[in-house]
Amino acid sequence: MDSPTPPPPSDPFAAMDPEMAAHPQPLFKMLRESMPVIPVDTGGVALTRRVDVEEVFRHPEIFSSNADAVDLQNIRPLIPLQIDPPEHKKYRKLLDPIFAPREVAKLEEWLTESVNELIDHFVDQGEVDFSAEFSTLFPTRVFLGLLGLPVDELPHFLALKDGIIRPQVAVGSTYGSPESLAHQKQTAEAIYAYFDKVLDQREIERQDDLLSRFLDASVDDQELTREDILDICFLFLIAGLDTVTASLDCMFAYLAEHPDQRRLLVDDPALVPAAIEELLRWETPVMGVVRVAVQDTEIAGCPIHEGDMVMVMLSSVNTDEADLPDAEVVRFDRESNRHLAFGGGVHRCLGSHLARLELRVAMREWHRRIPEYAVAEGHTLAYTSGIRSIDHFPMTFPTS
Ligand code: HEM
C-alpha cells in the first residue's frame, strides 16, 4: 500500500473511508481469507498475508524500493529508502550508529522536558486538541532539535512536510491531481533550498547537531556529498514526523476508548514498553509500504510482471492469525511481539529506536499527569488512510 509517505494515486486503499481507516482489522481479515493477493487495476498486487510479505522483504533484488515505487516529486532518490542493495548498505552503515539504542537513550531527559512543556500548556484546562497541541508538535520539536533548528521554524517545517505528504489539502484537490502534483513539486524544491541554506551555515560554523555530523561523516573513506545530505534530510522530514504523530494519535485514541487497558498502564507504568509494541502491532499506524518488481516473477502462484507495484499491507500482516493465533486480542503481556509496524528486510525503519523512545516518554509522562481522559463527547474521530493520523482529536480530562 504505502510507505511512511502517502499512497500513490493507484492505491486501492487510498480512498478507504474514515470509518474503515478507524478500524481496518476486519477488512484485512476478510481479505486474507478470501483474496490474499489482490490485483490492482493499474498493474500489480496488494499482499495481505505474512508469508507472502516476508518473501518480498527477503528479495530486494526482485522487489525494489527504488524511486519508481513512490514518486514524491523528489529530483533524486531519497536516501536510504529509494536506494537498493548493495549501495543501500553503505548509507545504513553510516546512519545506523547515529540512531542506535545507546545514542538515542541519551535524549531521554530532553524528550521528557519537551513532553512536559507541551502538557504544561493545557493540563489545567481540562480539554485539548490532542492532535494540534500534542501529537503533531512533539515529534516536530524533536526533529528541529536534532537538526539544530530553532523552535520558531516549526510552522514552516510542518508546511514543508505537509506539502509533500498531503499536498491535496493545501490546494483543496485530490492526491495526484495536477494542482496537487504542482504543489508537491514546488514544496520539494523548497525543501532542497531550505536544507541547502542551513548546510551553508553549518559549513561556516559547525554545531552539535545531525547536519554538522553529516558534513563530517564519511562512508568507506568517502565523504557524503551535499546532494547525499540533502536526500537524507528530505527523507527524514517525511519519515520521522508524521509516523510518530500517527502512532501517538492511534495509541491515545485506543486508550481513550479502552479505559480498562489504560488503567493497567496508569497503575503499572512498567507495562508501557510492551503496550507500545502491542499498539504498534494492532493499530499499525503506517498501514503499508510499496515495492516495484524489477523482473518478471510470481507470488503465491500469481504472476508479477516487471514494473508492477507490490503493495505490502503491514496492517494485515500484523493481525495475521496464521502467524499469531490470538492476533485479534490486544494484550499488554505478550512475551514477544514480531510485528512489522516498522517494516521489514533491508529497509526496516532506521528511526525505530528513536520512535520507541519518543512514544515511551510521551506515554509515561502523559499518564503520570493526565491518567483519565476521553474523546470529547459527541465527537467521532476521523482517521486518514495510508498513514493513520487523526487531524482533529478533541479530548477531555478532569483537572485537579
Ligand atoms: C512510530 C514511528 C515510525 C513508524 C511506524 C515508522 C515506520 C517505517 C516503515 C514501515 C518503514 C519501511 C519503509 C519501506 O520499507 O518502504 C520505515 C523506514 C524508515 N524510517 Fe521509519 N517509522 C517511524 C519513525 C521514524 C523516525 C522517527 C525516523 C527518523 C529517523 C524514521 C526514519 C526512517 C527511515 C530513514 C527509513 C528508511 C530506511 C531504509 O530505507 O533503510 N522513521 N519507517
Coordinates of C-alpha atoms and ligand atoms in Angstrom, one line a residue:
M1 CA 0.0 0.0 0.0
D2 CA 2.2 2.9 1.0
S3 CA 5.4 3.7 2.7
P4 CA 5.8 6.2 5.5
T5 CA 4.8 8.5 2.7
P6 CA 1.4 9.0 1.2
P7 CA -0.3 6.4 -1.0
P8 CA 0.2 6.7 -4.8
P9 CA -3.0 7.5 -6.6
S10 CA -3.3 3.9 -7.9
D11 CA -3.5 2.6 -4.4
P12 CA -6.9 0.9 -4.0
F13 CA -6.9 1.6 -0.3
A14 CA -6.2 5.4 -0.7
A15 CA -9.8 6.1 -0.8
M16 CA -10.6 4.0 2.3
D17 CA -13.3 5.8 4.1
P18 CA -12.6 7.2 7.6
E19 CA -14.7 4.7 9.3
M20 CA -12.8 1.8 7.8
A21 CA -9.5 3.6 8.4
A22 CA -10.5 3.8 12.1
H23 CA -10.9 0.0 12.3
P24 CA -9.2 -1.6 9.3
Q25 CA -8.6 -5.0 11.0
P26 CA -11.9 -6.7 9.9
L27 CA -11.4 -5.7 6.3
F28 CA -7.9 -7.2 6.3
K29 CA -9.2 -10.4 8.0
M30 CA -11.8 -10.8 5.2
L31 CA -9.1 -10.2 2.5
R32 CA -6.7 -12.7 4.0
E33 CA -9.4 -15.3 4.0
S34 CA -11.0 -14.5 0.6
M35 CA -8.3 -12.9 -1.6
P36 CA -4.8 -12.8 0.0
V37 CA -3.2 -11.5 -3.3
I38 CA -5.3 -8.6 -4.6
P39 CA -4.9 -7.4 -8.2
V40 CA -4.6 -3.7 -8.5
D41 CA -6.1 -2.2 -11.6
T42 CA -3.1 -0.2 -12.6
G43 CA -0.9 -3.3 -12.6
G44 CA 0.5 -5.2 -9.6
V45 CA -0.9 -6.6 -6.4
A46 CA -1.6 -5.9 -2.8
L47 CA -0.4 -8.6 -0.3
T48 CA -2.1 -9.3 3.0
R49 CA -0.5 -12.5 4.4
R50 CA 2.7 -12.5 6.4
V51 CA 4.2 -15.5 4.5
D52 CA 4.0 -13.6 1.1
V53 CA 5.2 -10.3 2.6
E54 CA 8.2 -11.9 4.1
E55 CA 9.1 -13.3 0.7
V56 CA 9.0 -9.8 -0.7
F57 CA 11.2 -8.4 2.0
R58 CA 13.7 -11.2 1.6
H59 CA 14.2 -10.3 -2.1
P60 CA 15.1 -6.7 -2.5
E61 CA 16.9 -7.6 -5.8
I62 CA 13.4 -8.5 -7.3
F63 CA 11.1 -6.2 -5.3
S64 CA 12.9 -2.9 -5.4
S65 CA 12.2 0.2 -3.2
N66 CA 13.6 2.5 -5.9
A67 CA 12.1 5.8 -6.8
D68 CA 9.6 4.2 -9.2
A69 CA 7.8 2.7 -6.1
V70 CA 6.8 6.1 -4.7
D71 CA 7.1 9.4 -6.5
L72 CA 7.1 12.4 -4.3
Q73 CA 8.4 14.9 -6.9
N74 CA 11.9 14.5 -5.4
I75 CA 14.5 15.0 -8.1
R76 CA 16.9 12.3 -6.8
P77 CA 16.2 9.1 -4.9
L78 CA 15.6 9.6 -1.2
I79 CA 18.5 8.1 0.9
P80 CA 18.4 5.3 2.1
L81 CA 14.7 4.4 1.3
Q82 CA 15.0 4.6 -2.5
I83 CA 18.4 3.0 -2.8
D84 CA 18.7 -0.7 -3.4
P85 CA 21.4 -3.0 -2.1
P86 CA 24.3 -3.2 -2.3
E87 CA 24.7 0.6 -2.3
H88 CA 22.0 0.9 0.4
K89 CA 24.3 -0.8 2.9
K90 CA 26.9 1.9 2.8
Y91 CA 24.3 4.5 3.9
R92 CA 22.9 2.3 6.7
K93 CA 26.5 1.7 7.9
L94 CA 26.8 5.4 8.4
L95 CA 23.3 6.1 9.8
D96 CA 22.7 3.1 12.0
P97 CA 25.2 4.1 14.7
I98 CA 23.7 7.6 14.9
F99 CA 20.2 6.1 15.6
A100 CA 21.4 3.1 17.7
P101 CA 19.7 2.5 21.0
R102 CA 22.7 3.7 23.1
E103 CA 22.8 7.0 21.2
V104 CA 19.1 7.5 21.3
A105 CA 18.9 6.8 25.0
K106 CA 21.0 10.0 25.7
L107 CA 18.0 12.0 24.5
E108 CA 15.6 10.8 27.2
E109 CA 15.9 13.7 29.6
W110 CA 15.5 16.3 26.9
L111 CA 12.4 14.4 25.5
T112 CA 10.9 14.2 28.9
E113 CA 11.3 18.0 29.3
S114 CA 9.8 18.6 25.9
V115 CA 6.7 16.5 26.6
N116 CA 6.2 18.2 29.9
E117 CA 6.5 21.6 28.4
L118 CA 3.7 20.8 26.0
I119 CA 1.5 19.3 28.7
D120 CA 2.0 22.4 30.9
H121 CA 0.1 24.4 28.2
F122 CA -3.2 22.6 28.7
V123 CA -3.1 20.4 31.8
D124 CA -5.2 22.9 33.8
Q125 CA -7.8 23.4 31.1
G126 CA -9.5 20.0 31.1
E127 CA -9.5 19.8 27.4
V128 CA -7.1 19.7 24.4
D129 CA -7.0 19.0 20.7
F130 CA -4.5 16.2 21.2
S131 CA -3.5 16.3 17.5
A132 CA -3.0 20.0 17.2
E133 CA -1.4 20.6 20.6
F134 CA 0.5 17.5 21.3
S135 CA 1.0 14.7 18.7
T136 CA 2.0 17.0 15.8
L137 CA 4.1 19.3 17.9
F138 CA 6.2 16.8 19.9
P139 CA 7.9 14.8 17.1
T140 CA 8.4 18.1 15.1
R141 CA 10.1 19.7 18.1
V142 CA 12.3 16.7 18.5
F143 CA 13.4 16.8 14.9
L144 CA 14.1 20.6 14.9
G145 CA 16.2 20.0 18.0
L146 CA 18.2 17.1 16.4
L147 CA 18.8 19.2 13.3
G148 CA 19.9 22.2 15.4
L149 CA 17.0 24.4 14.1
P150 CA 15.1 26.9 16.3
V151 CA 11.6 26.0 17.5
D152 CA 10.1 29.1 15.7
E153 CA 10.9 27.2 12.4
L154 CA 8.1 24.8 13.4
P155 CA 5.2 26.1 11.3
H156 CA 7.5 26.4 8.2
F157 CA 8.8 22.9 8.8
L158 CA 5.3 21.5 9.1
A159 CA 4.2 23.2 5.9
L160 CA 7.1 21.6 4.0
K161 CA 6.3 18.2 5.4
D162 CA 2.5 18.5 4.6
G163 CA 3.2 19.9 1.1
I164 CA 4.8 16.6 0.3
I165 CA 2.7 14.2 2.3
R166 CA -0.7 15.8 1.8
P167 CA -0.4 18.4 -1.0
Q168 CA -4.0 17.9 -1.9
V169 CA -5.1 19.6 1.4
A170 CA -3.2 22.8 0.6
V171 CA -4.7 23.2 -2.8
G172 CA -8.2 21.8 -2.0
S173 CA -8.0 19.0 -4.5
T174 CA -7.3 15.2 -4.6
Y175 CA -4.0 13.4 -4.2
G176 CA -2.4 13.0 -7.6
S177 CA -4.4 15.8 -9.3
P178 CA -2.4 18.3 -11.5
E179 CA -2.8 21.0 -8.8
S180 CA -1.7 18.8 -6.0
L181 CA 1.3 17.5 -8.0
A182 CA 2.3 21.1 -8.8
H183 CA 2.2 22.0 -5.1
Q184 CA 4.2 18.9 -4.2
K185 CA 6.9 19.7 -6.8
Q186 CA 7.1 23.3 -5.5
T187 CA 7.4 22.0 -2.0
A188 CA 10.1 19.6 -3.0
E189 CA 12.1 22.4 -4.5
A190 CA 11.6 24.5 -1.3
I191 CA 12.9 21.6 0.9
Y192 CA 16.1 21.2 -1.1
A193 CA 16.6 25.0 -0.9
Y194 CA 15.8 25.1 2.8
F195 CA 18.3 22.5 3.8
D196 CA 20.9 23.8 1.3
K197 CA 20.9 27.1 3.1
V198 CA 21.2 25.6 6.6
L199 CA 24.1 23.4 5.3
D200 CA 25.8 26.6 4.0
Q201 CA 25.6 28.0 7.5
R202 CA 26.9 24.8 9.1
E203 CA 29.9 24.8 6.6
I204 CA 30.9 28.1 8.2
E205 CA 30.2 27.1 11.8
R206 CA 29.6 23.5 13.0
Q207 CA 27.0 22.9 15.8
D208 CA 26.3 19.9 17.9
D209 CA 23.6 18.6 15.6
L210 CA 22.9 16.0 12.9
L211 CA 23.6 18.3 10.0
S212 CA 27.1 19.1 11.2
R213 CA 27.6 15.4 11.8
F214 CA 26.7 14.6 8.3
L215 CA 29.1 17.2 6.9
D216 CA 32.0 15.5 8.7
A217 CA 30.8 11.9 8.0
S218 CA 32.4 9.5 5.6
V219 CA 31.5 6.0 4.5
D220 CA 34.2 3.7 3.3
D221 CA 36.6 6.7 3.3
Q222 CA 34.3 8.7 1.1
E223 CA 32.6 11.9 2.4
L224 CA 28.9 12.4 1.9
T225 CA 28.2 14.8 -0.9
R226 CA 26.0 17.8 -0.5
E227 CA 23.4 16.0 -2.6
D228 CA 23.6 12.9 -0.4
I229 CA 22.9 15.0 2.7
L230 CA 20.0 16.8 1.1
D231 CA 18.5 13.5 0.0
I232 CA 18.8 12.1 3.6
C233 CA 17.3 15.3 5.1
F234 CA 14.3 15.2 2.6
L235 CA 13.6 11.6 3.7
F236 CA 13.9 12.4 7.4
L237 CA 11.4 15.2 7.1
I238 CA 8.7 12.9 5.7
A239 CA 9.7 9.7 7.6
G240 CA 10.3 10.9 11.1
L241 CA 7.4 13.3 11.9
D242 CA 4.0 12.0 10.6
T243 CA 4.8 8.5 11.6
V244 CA 5.3 9.4 15.3
T245 CA 2.3 11.7 15.2
A246 CA 0.1 9.0 13.7
S247 CA 1.3 6.5 16.3
L248 CA 0.5 8.8 19.1
D249 CA -2.9 9.5 17.6
C250 CA -3.7 5.8 17.2
M251 CA -2.4 4.8 20.6
F252 CA -4.1 7.6 22.6
A253 CA -7.4 7.1 20.7
Y254 CA -7.3 3.4 21.6
L255 CA -6.5 4.1 25.2
A256 CA -9.2 6.8 25.4
E257 CA -11.7 4.3 24.2
H258 CA -10.5 1.4 26.3
P259 CA -10.3 2.7 29.9
D260 CA -9.6 -0.7 31.4
Q261 CA -6.5 -1.1 29.3
R262 CA -5.5 2.5 30.1
R263 CA -5.8 1.9 33.8
L264 CA -3.4 -1.0 33.5
L265 CA -0.7 1.4 32.3
V266 CA -1.5 4.1 34.9
D267 CA -1.3 1.5 37.7
D268 CA 1.9 -0.1 36.3
P269 CA 4.0 2.2 34.1
A270 CA 6.4 -0.7 33.6
L271 CA 3.9 -2.1 31.1
V272 CA 4.4 0.9 28.8
P273 CA 7.1 -0.6 26.5
A274 CA 5.1 -3.8 26.0
A275 CA 1.9 -1.7 25.4
I276 CA 3.6 0.3 22.8
E277 CA 4.7 -2.8 20.9
E278 CA 1.2 -4.2 21.1
L279 CA -0.4 -1.0 20.0
L280 CA 2.1 -0.6 17.1
R281 CA 1.0 -4.1 16.1
W282 CA -2.7 -3.7 16.5
E283 CA -3.0 -0.2 15.2
T284 CA -0.1 -0.3 12.6
P285 CA -0.1 3.4 12.0
V286 CA 1.8 3.1 8.7
M287 CA -0.5 0.7 7.0
G288 CA 1.7 -0.4 4.2
V289 CA 4.8 0.1 2.0
V290 CA 5.3 -0.2 -1.7
R291 CA 7.8 -2.1 -3.8
V292 CA 8.2 -2.3 -7.6
A293 CA 9.1 -5.6 -9.4
V294 CA 12.3 -5.2 -11.4
Q295 CA 11.8 -8.6 -13.2
D296 CA 9.0 -11.0 -14.0
T297 CA 8.3 -13.3 -11.1
E298 CA 5.4 -14.7 -9.1
I299 CA 4.0 -14.5 -5.6
A300 CA 1.7 -17.3 -4.2
G301 CA 1.3 -18.6 -7.7
C302 CA 0.2 -15.1 -9.0
P303 CA 2.3 -13.8 -11.9
I304 CA 4.0 -10.4 -11.3
H305 CA 5.4 -8.5 -14.3
E306 CA 8.5 -6.3 -14.4
G307 CA 7.3 -2.8 -13.5
D308 CA 4.3 -4.0 -11.4
M309 CA 3.7 -2.4 -8.0
V310 CA 3.6 -4.7 -5.0
M311 CA 1.7 -3.2 -2.0
V312 CA 2.7 -4.7 1.2
M313 CA -0.1 -4.4 3.7
L314 CA 1.7 -4.2 7.1
S315 CA -1.6 -3.7 8.8
S316 CA -2.8 -7.0 7.6
V317 CA 0.4 -8.9 8.3
N318 CA 0.3 -7.7 11.9
T319 CA -3.1 -9.2 12.5
D320 CA -2.5 -12.4 10.5
E321 CA -3.7 -15.3 12.7
A322 CA -1.7 -17.8 10.7
D323 CA 1.3 -16.2 12.5
L324 CA -0.2 -15.2 15.8
P325 CA -3.2 -17.3 16.9
D326 CA -4.7 -14.7 19.2
A327 CA -3.9 -11.8 16.8
E328 CA -7.3 -10.2 17.4
V329 CA -6.7 -9.8 21.1
V330 CA -4.9 -6.7 22.4
R331 CA -2.7 -7.8 25.2
F332 CA 0.0 -5.9 27.0
D333 CA 1.6 -9.0 28.4
R334 CA 2.9 -10.7 25.3
E335 CA 6.4 -12.1 25.9
S336 CA 7.4 -11.5 22.3
N337 CA 5.9 -9.4 19.6
R338 CA 7.2 -9.9 16.0
H339 CA 5.1 -7.1 14.5
L340 CA 6.2 -5.4 11.2
A341 CA 5.0 -1.9 12.1
F342 CA 8.5 -0.7 11.3
G343 CA 8.6 -2.6 8.0
G344 CA 11.0 -5.5 7.3
G345 CA 14.0 -6.5 5.3
V346 CA 16.9 -4.1 4.5
H347 CA 14.7 -1.0 4.6
R348 CA 13.3 -1.7 8.1
C349 CA 12.9 1.7 9.9
L350 CA 16.1 3.5 10.7
G351 CA 14.4 5.5 13.3
S352 CA 12.6 2.8 15.3
H353 CA 14.7 3.3 18.5
L354 CA 14.1 7.0 18.4
A355 CA 10.4 6.5 17.7
R356 CA 10.1 4.0 20.5
L357 CA 11.7 6.4 23.0
E358 CA 9.5 9.3 21.9
L359 CA 6.4 7.1 22.3
R360 CA 7.5 5.7 25.7
V361 CA 8.4 9.1 27.1
A362 CA 5.1 10.6 25.8
M363 CA 3.0 7.7 27.2
R364 CA 4.8 7.6 30.6
E365 CA 4.6 11.4 31.2
W366 CA 1.1 11.8 29.9
H367 CA -0.3 9.1 32.1
R368 CA 1.6 10.3 35.1
R369 CA 0.0 13.8 34.7
I370 CA -3.3 13.0 32.9
P371 CA -4.4 9.5 33.9
E372 CA -8.1 9.8 33.0
Y373 CA -9.2 11.1 29.6
A374 CA -11.8 10.6 26.9
V375 CA -12.6 11.6 23.3
A376 CA -14.8 14.7 23.6
E377 CA -18.5 13.8 24.0
G378 CA -20.3 13.5 20.7
H379 CA -17.1 13.6 18.6
T380 CA -16.3 10.8 16.2
L381 CA -12.6 10.5 15.3
A382 CA -11.8 10.6 11.6
Y383 CA -8.7 8.8 10.6
T384 CA -6.7 9.4 7.4
S385 CA -5.9 6.4 5.3
G386 CA -2.4 5.2 4.5
I387 CA -0.8 6.8 7.5
R388 CA -3.5 6.6 10.1
S389 CA -3.4 10.0 11.8
I390 CA -6.3 11.9 13.2
D391 CA -6.4 15.6 12.2
H392 CA -8.8 16.7 14.8
F393 CA -8.8 14.9 18.2
P394 CA -10.7 16.8 20.9
M395 CA -10.0 15.2 24.3
T396 CA -11.4 16.0 27.7
F397 CA -10.0 15.1 31.2
P398 CA -10.6 16.0 34.8
T399 CA -8.4 18.7 36.4
S400 CA -7.3 18.7 40.0
Ligands
HEM1 C1 6.4 5.0 15.2 C2 7.0 5.8 14.2 C3 7.5 5.2 12.9 C4 7.0 4.2 12.2 C5 5.7 3.4 12.4 C6 7.9 4.0 11.0 C7 7.6 3.1 10.0 C8 8.5 2.9 9.0 C9 8.4 1.9 8.0 C10 7.2 1.0 7.9 C11 9.5 1.9 7.2 C12 9.8 1.0 6.0 C13 9.5 1.7 4.7 C14 9.6 0.8 3.5 O1 10.0 -0.4 3.7 O2 9.3 1.2 2.4 C15 10.3 2.9 7.7 C16 11.6 3.3 7.1 C17 12.3 4.4 7.5 N1 12.1 5.2 8.6 FE1 10.6 5.0 9.9 N2 8.9 4.9 11.1 C18 8.7 5.6 12.3 C19 9.6 6.6 12.8 C20 10.7 7.0 12.2 C21 11.6 8.1 12.7 C22 11.4 8.8 14.0 C23 12.6 8.2 11.8 C24 13.7 9.2 11.9 C25 15.0 9.0 11.7 C26 12.4 7.3 10.7 C27 13.2 7.1 9.6 C28 13.1 6.1 8.7 C29 14.0 5.9 7.6 C30 15.2 6.8 7.2 C31 13.5 4.8 6.8 C32 14.1 4.2 5.6 C33 15.1 3.1 6.0 C34 15.8 2.5 4.8 O3 15.4 2.6 3.7 O4 16.8 1.8 5.0 N3 11.2 6.6 11.0 N4 9.8 3.5 8.8

